[in-house]
Coordinates of C-alpha atoms in Angstrom, one line a residue:
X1 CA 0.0 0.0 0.0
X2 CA 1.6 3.1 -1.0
X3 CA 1.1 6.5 0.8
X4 CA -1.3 7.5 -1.6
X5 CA -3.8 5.0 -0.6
X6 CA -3.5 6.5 3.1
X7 CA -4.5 10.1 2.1
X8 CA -8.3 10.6 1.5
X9 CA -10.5 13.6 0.4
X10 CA -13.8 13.9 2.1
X11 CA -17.1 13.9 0.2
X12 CA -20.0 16.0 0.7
X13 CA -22.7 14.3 -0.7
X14 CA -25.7 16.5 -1.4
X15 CA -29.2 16.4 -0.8
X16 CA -32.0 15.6 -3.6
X17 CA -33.9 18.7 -4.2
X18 CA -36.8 15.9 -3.9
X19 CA -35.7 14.5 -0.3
X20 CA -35.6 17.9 1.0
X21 CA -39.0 18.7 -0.5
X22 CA -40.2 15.5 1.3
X23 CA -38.3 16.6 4.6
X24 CA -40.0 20.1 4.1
X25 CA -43.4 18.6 3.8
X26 CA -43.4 16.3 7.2
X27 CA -42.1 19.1 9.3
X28 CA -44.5 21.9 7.2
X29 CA -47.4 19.1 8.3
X30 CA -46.2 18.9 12.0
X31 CA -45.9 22.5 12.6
X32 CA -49.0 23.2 10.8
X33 CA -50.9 20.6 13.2
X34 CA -49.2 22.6 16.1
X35 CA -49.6 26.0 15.0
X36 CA -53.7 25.5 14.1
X37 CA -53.9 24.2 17.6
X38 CA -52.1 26.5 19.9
X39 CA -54.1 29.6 17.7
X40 CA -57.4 27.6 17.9
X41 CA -56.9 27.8 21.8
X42 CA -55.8 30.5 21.5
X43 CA -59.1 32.3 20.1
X44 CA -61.1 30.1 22.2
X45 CA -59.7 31.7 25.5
X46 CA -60.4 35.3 23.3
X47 CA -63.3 35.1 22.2
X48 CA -62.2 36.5 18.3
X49 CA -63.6 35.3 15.3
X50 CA -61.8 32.6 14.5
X51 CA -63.5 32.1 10.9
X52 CA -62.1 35.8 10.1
X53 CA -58.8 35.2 11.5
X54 CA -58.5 32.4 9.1
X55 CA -60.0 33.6 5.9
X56 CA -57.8 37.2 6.5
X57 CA -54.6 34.8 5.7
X58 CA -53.7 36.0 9.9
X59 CA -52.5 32.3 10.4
X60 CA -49.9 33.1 8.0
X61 CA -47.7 35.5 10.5
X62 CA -48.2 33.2 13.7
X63 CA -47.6 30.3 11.5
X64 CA -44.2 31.6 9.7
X65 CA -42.9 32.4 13.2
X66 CA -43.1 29.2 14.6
X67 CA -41.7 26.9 11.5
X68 CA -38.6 29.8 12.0
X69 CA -38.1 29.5 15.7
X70 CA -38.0 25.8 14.8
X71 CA -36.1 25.9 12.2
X72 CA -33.3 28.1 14.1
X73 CA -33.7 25.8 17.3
X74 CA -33.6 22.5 15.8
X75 CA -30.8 23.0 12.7
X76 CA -28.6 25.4 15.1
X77 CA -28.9 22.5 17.7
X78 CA -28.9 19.3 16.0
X79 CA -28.7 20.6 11.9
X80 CA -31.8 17.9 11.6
X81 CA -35.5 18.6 11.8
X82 CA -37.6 15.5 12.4
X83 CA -38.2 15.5 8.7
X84 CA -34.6 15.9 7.8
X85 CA -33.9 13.3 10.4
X86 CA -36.6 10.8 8.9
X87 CA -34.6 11.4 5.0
X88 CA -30.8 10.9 6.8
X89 CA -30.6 14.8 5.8
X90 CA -28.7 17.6 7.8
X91 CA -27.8 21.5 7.2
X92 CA -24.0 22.1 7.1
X93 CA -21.9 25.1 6.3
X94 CA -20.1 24.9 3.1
X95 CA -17.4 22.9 4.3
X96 CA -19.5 20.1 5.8
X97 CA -19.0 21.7 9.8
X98 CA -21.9 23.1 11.8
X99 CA -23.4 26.0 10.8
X100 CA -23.2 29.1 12.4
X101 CA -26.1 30.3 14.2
X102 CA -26.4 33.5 11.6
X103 CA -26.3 31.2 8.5
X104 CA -29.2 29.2 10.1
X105 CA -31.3 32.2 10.6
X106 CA -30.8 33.6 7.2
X107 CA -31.7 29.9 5.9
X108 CA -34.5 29.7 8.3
X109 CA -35.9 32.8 7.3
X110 CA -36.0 32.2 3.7
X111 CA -38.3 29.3 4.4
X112 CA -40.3 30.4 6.9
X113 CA -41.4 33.7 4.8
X114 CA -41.0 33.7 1.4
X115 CA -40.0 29.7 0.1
X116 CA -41.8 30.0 -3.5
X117 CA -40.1 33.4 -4.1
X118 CA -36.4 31.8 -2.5
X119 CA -37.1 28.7 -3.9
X120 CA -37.4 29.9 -7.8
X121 CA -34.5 32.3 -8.0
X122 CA -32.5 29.7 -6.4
X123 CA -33.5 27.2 -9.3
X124 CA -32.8 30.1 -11.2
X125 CA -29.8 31.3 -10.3
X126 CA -28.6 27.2 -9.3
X127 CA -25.0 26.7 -8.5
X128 CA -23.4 23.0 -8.6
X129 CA -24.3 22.9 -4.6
X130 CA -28.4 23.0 -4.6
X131 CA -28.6 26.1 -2.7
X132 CA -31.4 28.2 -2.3
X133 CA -30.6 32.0 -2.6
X134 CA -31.1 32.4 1.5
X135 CA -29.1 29.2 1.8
X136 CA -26.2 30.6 -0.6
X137 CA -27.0 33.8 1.6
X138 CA -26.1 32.5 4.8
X139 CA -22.9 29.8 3.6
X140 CA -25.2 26.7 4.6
X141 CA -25.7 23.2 2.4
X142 CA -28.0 20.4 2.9
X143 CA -26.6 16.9 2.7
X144 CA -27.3 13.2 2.7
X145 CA -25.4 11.3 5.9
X146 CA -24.7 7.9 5.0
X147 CA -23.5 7.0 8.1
X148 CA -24.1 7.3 11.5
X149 CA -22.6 10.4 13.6
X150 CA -21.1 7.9 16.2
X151 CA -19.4 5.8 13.7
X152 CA -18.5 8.6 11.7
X153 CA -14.1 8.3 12.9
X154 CA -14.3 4.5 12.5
X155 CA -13.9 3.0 9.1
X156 CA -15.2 -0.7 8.8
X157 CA -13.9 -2.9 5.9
X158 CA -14.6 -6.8 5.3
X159 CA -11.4 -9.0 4.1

């Protein structure tokens, strides 16, 4: 074995646009769940019109908040949501490190608030790393983990 053969690059393998639509949707459909509850309680407890609160689009402000405080919690903490967890997917800076808690806010934010918009121009203006413009914005990727954090120093090979 020559000394070659001990030096190895690491590979950042990134994540299908379609598994991180997929991630998207489960934790758009758990927060959703969440966020229609705690603001039908809410309005309960306030007596308000809860019929006009909906058909005004008001959910939409309440709503966006909460996917972005758990967006910023989750990915700054753990760079998985539980759909990115469920599709081996996790947020990275451009190097493959954790992100810093600024480029998860700006990523955050882009999704939270204005997706279709940061999702089109992204498509648009696409580089080779599949970067929305808020994730280009903030230096973060989304990748695929093919193994396990813990076994992530260890290297097994079969004879």
């Amino acid at each position: 074995m020559n000394n070659s053969d001990n030096h190895h690059t690491s590979k950042i393998i990134l994540a299908k646009w379609k598994d991180r639509f997929f991630a998207w949707l489960i934790d758009f459909v758990i927060i959703s769940l969440i966020s229609t509850a705690m603001v039908f309680v809410s309005f309960l407890s306030l007596s308000y019109n809860f019929e006009n609160f909906i058909t005004d689009n008001g959910m939409y402000v309440p709503t966006s908040a909460i996917f972005f405080l758990y967006w910023i919690i989750l990915e700054y903490k753990t760079g998985q949501t539980i759909g990115k967890k469920m599709f081996n997917l996790k947020i990275t800076n451009s190097q493959g490190e954790k992100p810093s808690l600024a480029g998860v806010i700006l990523s955050s934010f882009g999704k939270s608030f204005i997706l279709p918009l940061d999702m089109i121009l992204g498509l648009i203006i696409t580089n080779e790393k599949r970067q929305r413009i808020f994730n280009r914005l903030g230096d973060t990727l989304i990748i695929k983990i093919k193994e396990s954090e813990n076994d992530s120093k260890i290297k097994f090979v079969k004879d």
